[in-house]
């Protein structure tokens, strides 16, 4: 099965929390439509083609969800609702509502290549390169972040539109913040033990050895 977390050379394919924060901060300096596009990728984990298929009607203000059509299914008309921050839902309606267009109009009229270029340009502008520096890096980062935030696996599967839960489970292979904190405590404990050993006075056994071997 395709590894969603690491490439063949072991390089990370997902964006970290810090990388996503930097990208979104830079996107906020671009046009409002670029910012909303990057935000949707970040908070829903949708594919770039799924984001480009969204309309104003897809952004449900009552439930505060973004309704995404799962485009990789064998048949059309399969949708999933992904919760979104209230601020983003309001911003999308503010930025994308046009008097000359209805709720069925697309939020972004870009081609897939244009959207890809806009996203990767922002990533490169903040110094992010590698396998994770693509729109799909947002999707993989969403999966890793959701798993390590304690979201149940079946819910992550639903939000990401995976047919097989074993695909979702691959995201558990990434090292999360909790694991790093545990490892940090281990390293700090080792350092503390070494410091205590340097400061400790000679033990009875060591003094006895010195007395026997002047």
Short mmCIF file of N, CA, C and O in Angstrom, two decimals, residues 32-79:
data_model
loop_
_atom_site.label_atom_id
_atom_site.label_comp_id
_atom_site.label_asym_id
_atom_site.label_seq_id
_atom_site.Cartn_x
_atom_site.Cartn_y
_atom_site.Cartn_z
N UNK A 32 -7.45 37.43 -0.70
CA UNK A 32 -8.37 36.69 0.18
C UNK A 32 -8.76 35.32 -0.38
O UNK A 32 -8.95 34.38 0.39
N UNK A 33 -8.86 35.20 -1.70
CA UNK A 33 -9.25 33.92 -2.28
C UNK A 33 -8.15 32.87 -2.14
O UNK A 33 -8.44 31.69 -1.96
N UNK A 34 -6.91 33.29 -2.22
CA UNK A 34 -5.79 32.36 -2.01
C UNK A 34 -5.77 31.91 -0.56
O UNK A 34 -5.55 30.73 -0.26
N UNK A 35 -6.03 32.84 0.35
CA UNK A 35 -6.04 32.51 1.78
C UNK A 35 -7.15 31.51 2.11
O UNK A 35 -6.91 30.52 2.80
N UNK A 36 -8.35 31.75 1.60
CA UNK A 36 -9.45 30.82 1.90
C UNK A 36 -9.18 29.45 1.30
O UNK A 36 -9.53 28.43 1.90
N UNK A 37 -8.53 29.42 0.15
CA UNK A 37 -8.23 28.12 -0.48
C UNK A 37 -7.26 27.33 0.39
O UNK A 37 -7.47 26.15 0.66
N UNK A 38 -6.19 27.98 0.83
CA UNK A 38 -5.21 27.30 1.68
C UNK A 38 -5.84 26.88 3.01
O UNK A 38 -5.54 25.79 3.53
N UNK A 39 -6.71 27.70 3.55
CA UNK A 39 -7.37 27.37 4.81
C UNK A 39 -8.25 26.14 4.65
O UNK A 39 -8.28 25.26 5.52
N UNK A 40 -8.98 26.06 3.55
CA UNK A 40 -9.85 24.90 3.32
C UNK A 40 -9.02 23.62 3.22
O UNK A 40 -9.37 22.59 3.79
N UNK A 41 -7.90 23.69 2.51
CA UNK A 41 -7.03 22.52 2.41
C UNK A 41 -6.52 22.11 3.79
O UNK A 41 -6.45 20.92 4.12
N UNK A 42 -6.18 23.10 4.61
CA UNK A 42 -5.58 22.82 5.92
C UNK A 42 -6.58 22.26 6.92
O UNK A 42 -6.25 21.34 7.67
N UNK A 43 -7.79 22.79 6.95
CA UNK A 43 -8.72 22.40 8.02
C UNK A 43 -9.66 21.26 7.64
O UNK A 43 -10.35 20.72 8.51
N UNK A 44 -9.70 20.90 6.36
CA UNK A 44 -10.58 19.78 5.96
C UNK A 44 -9.82 18.57 5.47
O UNK A 44 -10.37 17.47 5.43
N UNK A 45 -8.56 18.75 5.06
CA UNK A 45 -7.80 17.62 4.53
C UNK A 45 -8.30 17.15 3.17
O UNK A 45 -7.99 16.03 2.75
N UNK A 46 -9.05 17.98 2.47
CA UNK A 46 -9.59 17.55 1.17
C UNK A 46 -8.52 17.59 0.10
O UNK A 46 -7.48 18.23 0.24
N UNK A 47 -8.79 16.89 -0.98
CA UNK A 47 -7.89 16.90 -2.13
C UNK A 47 -8.07 18.21 -2.89
O UNK A 47 -9.11 18.86 -2.81
N UNK A 48 -7.05 18.60 -3.66
CA UNK A 48 -7.10 19.87 -4.35
C UNK A 48 -8.26 19.91 -5.34
O UNK A 48 -8.94 20.93 -5.49
N UNK A 49 -8.56 18.79 -6.00
CA UNK A 49 -9.67 18.73 -6.94
C UNK A 49 -11.01 18.84 -6.21
O UNK A 49 -11.97 19.42 -6.74
N UNK A 50 -11.09 18.31 -5.00
CA UNK A 50 -12.32 18.40 -4.20
C UNK A 50 -12.57 19.83 -3.75
O UNK A 50 -13.72 20.29 -3.73
N UNK A 51 -11.49 20.54 -3.42
CA UNK A 51 -11.64 21.94 -3.02
C UNK A 51 -12.13 22.79 -4.19
O UNK A 51 -13.00 23.65 -4.04
N UNK A 52 -11.59 22.51 -5.38
CA UNK A 52 -11.98 23.29 -6.57
C UNK A 52 -13.41 23.03 -7.00
O UNK A 52 -13.98 23.80 -7.77
N UNK A 53 -14.00 21.94 -6.50
CA UNK A 53 -15.40 21.61 -6.84
C UNK A 53 -16.38 22.24 -5.87
O UNK A 53 -17.60 22.13 -6.06
N UNK A 54 -15.89 22.91 -4.83
CA UNK A 54 -16.78 23.48 -3.81
C UNK A 54 -17.51 24.71 -4.35
O UNK A 54 -16.97 25.51 -5.11
N UNK A 55 -18.74 24.85 -3.89
CA UNK A 55 -19.55 26.03 -4.19
C UNK A 55 -19.92 26.71 -2.88
O UNK A 55 -19.65 26.18 -1.79
N UNK A 56 -20.54 27.85 -2.97
CA UNK A 56 -20.97 28.54 -1.75
C UNK A 56 -21.97 27.70 -0.97
O UNK A 56 -21.99 27.72 0.27
N UNK A 57 -22.77 26.93 -1.69
CA UNK A 57 -23.75 26.05 -1.05
C UNK A 57 -23.05 24.95 -0.25
O UNK A 57 -23.62 24.39 0.70
N UNK A 58 -21.82 24.62 -0.63
CA UNK A 58 -21.08 23.55 0.06
C UNK A 58 -20.67 23.96 1.47
O UNK A 58 -20.35 23.11 2.29
N UNK A 59 -20.65 25.27 1.72
CA UNK A 59 -20.20 25.78 3.02
C UNK A 59 -21.43 26.09 3.86
O UNK A 59 -22.05 27.14 3.73
N UNK A 60 -21.78 25.15 4.72
CA UNK A 60 -23.03 25.21 5.49
C UNK A 60 -22.83 26.06 6.75
O UNK A 60 -22.13 25.67 7.68
N UNK A 61 -23.50 27.21 6.77
CA UNK A 61 -23.33 28.12 7.90
C UNK A 61 -24.04 27.61 9.15
O UNK A 61 -23.60 27.87 10.28
N UNK A 62 -25.11 26.87 8.98
CA UNK A 62 -25.87 26.38 10.14
C UNK A 62 -25.11 25.31 10.91
O UNK A 62 -25.00 25.34 12.13
N UNK A 63 -24.58 24.32 10.17
CA UNK A 63 -23.85 23.22 10.82
C UNK A 63 -22.37 23.51 10.97
O UNK A 63 -21.65 22.74 11.62
N UNK A 64 -21.90 24.62 10.37
CA UNK A 64 -20.49 24.98 10.37
C UNK A 64 -19.64 23.83 9.82
O UNK A 64 -18.62 23.45 10.38
N UNK A 65 -20.11 23.28 8.72
CA UNK A 65 -19.40 22.20 8.04
C UNK A 65 -19.18 22.57 6.58
O UNK A 65 -19.93 23.37 6.02
N UNK A 66 -18.17 21.98 6.01
CA UNK A 66 -17.94 22.08 4.57
C UNK A 66 -18.29 20.73 3.97
O UNK A 66 -17.75 19.71 4.39
N UNK A 67 -19.24 20.74 3.05
CA UNK A 67 -19.73 19.50 2.45
C UNK A 67 -18.91 19.21 1.20
O UNK A 67 -18.95 19.96 0.22
N UNK A 68 -18.16 18.13 1.24
CA UNK A 68 -17.20 17.81 0.18
C UNK A 68 -17.65 16.56 -0.58
O UNK A 68 -17.98 15.54 0.04
N UNK A 69 -17.67 16.65 -1.89
CA UNK A 69 -17.96 15.47 -2.68
C UNK A 69 -16.68 14.66 -2.83
O UNK A 69 -15.64 15.17 -3.23
N UNK A 70 -16.75 13.38 -2.46
CA UNK A 70 -15.58 12.50 -2.54
C UNK A 70 -15.37 12.09 -3.99
O UNK A 70 -16.07 11.22 -4.51
N UNK A 71 -14.41 12.70 -4.64
CA UNK A 71 -14.23 12.52 -6.08
C UNK A 71 -13.47 11.25 -6.44
O UNK A 71 -13.39 10.89 -7.60
N UNK A 72 -12.89 10.55 -5.46
CA UNK A 72 -12.16 9.33 -5.77
C UNK A 72 -13.01 8.07 -5.58
O UNK A 72 -12.49 6.96 -5.59
N UNK A 73 -14.30 8.25 -5.38
CA UNK A 73 -15.19 7.09 -5.26
C UNK A 73 -15.54 6.57 -6.65
O UNK A 73 -15.37 7.26 -7.67
N UNK A 74 -16.06 5.36 -6.70
CA UNK A 74 -16.39 4.75 -7.99
C UNK A 74 -17.61 5.39 -8.63
O UNK A 74 -17.83 5.28 -9.82
N UNK A 75 -18.42 6.05 -7.81
CA UNK A 75 -19.59 6.73 -8.37
C UNK A 75 -19.69 8.13 -7.77
O UNK A 75 -19.15 8.42 -6.70
N UNK A 76 -20.40 8.99 -8.47
CA UNK A 76 -20.56 10.38 -8.03
C UNK A 76 -21.68 10.48 -6.99
O UNK A 76 -22.46 9.56 -6.79
N UNK A 77 -21.75 11.64 -6.37
CA UNK A 77 -22.83 11.90 -5.42
C UNK A 77 -22.58 11.39 -4.01
O UNK A 77 -23.51 11.28 -3.23
N UNK A 78 -21.31 11.07 -3.68
CA UNK A 78 -20.97 10.65 -2.32
C UNK A 78 -20.31 11.83 -1.62
O UNK A 78 -19.26 12.31 -2.04
N UNK A 79 -20.96 12.31 -0.57
CA UNK A 79 -20.50 13.51 0.12
C UNK A 79 -20.09 13.20 1.56
O UNK A 79 -20.55 12.23 2.15
#
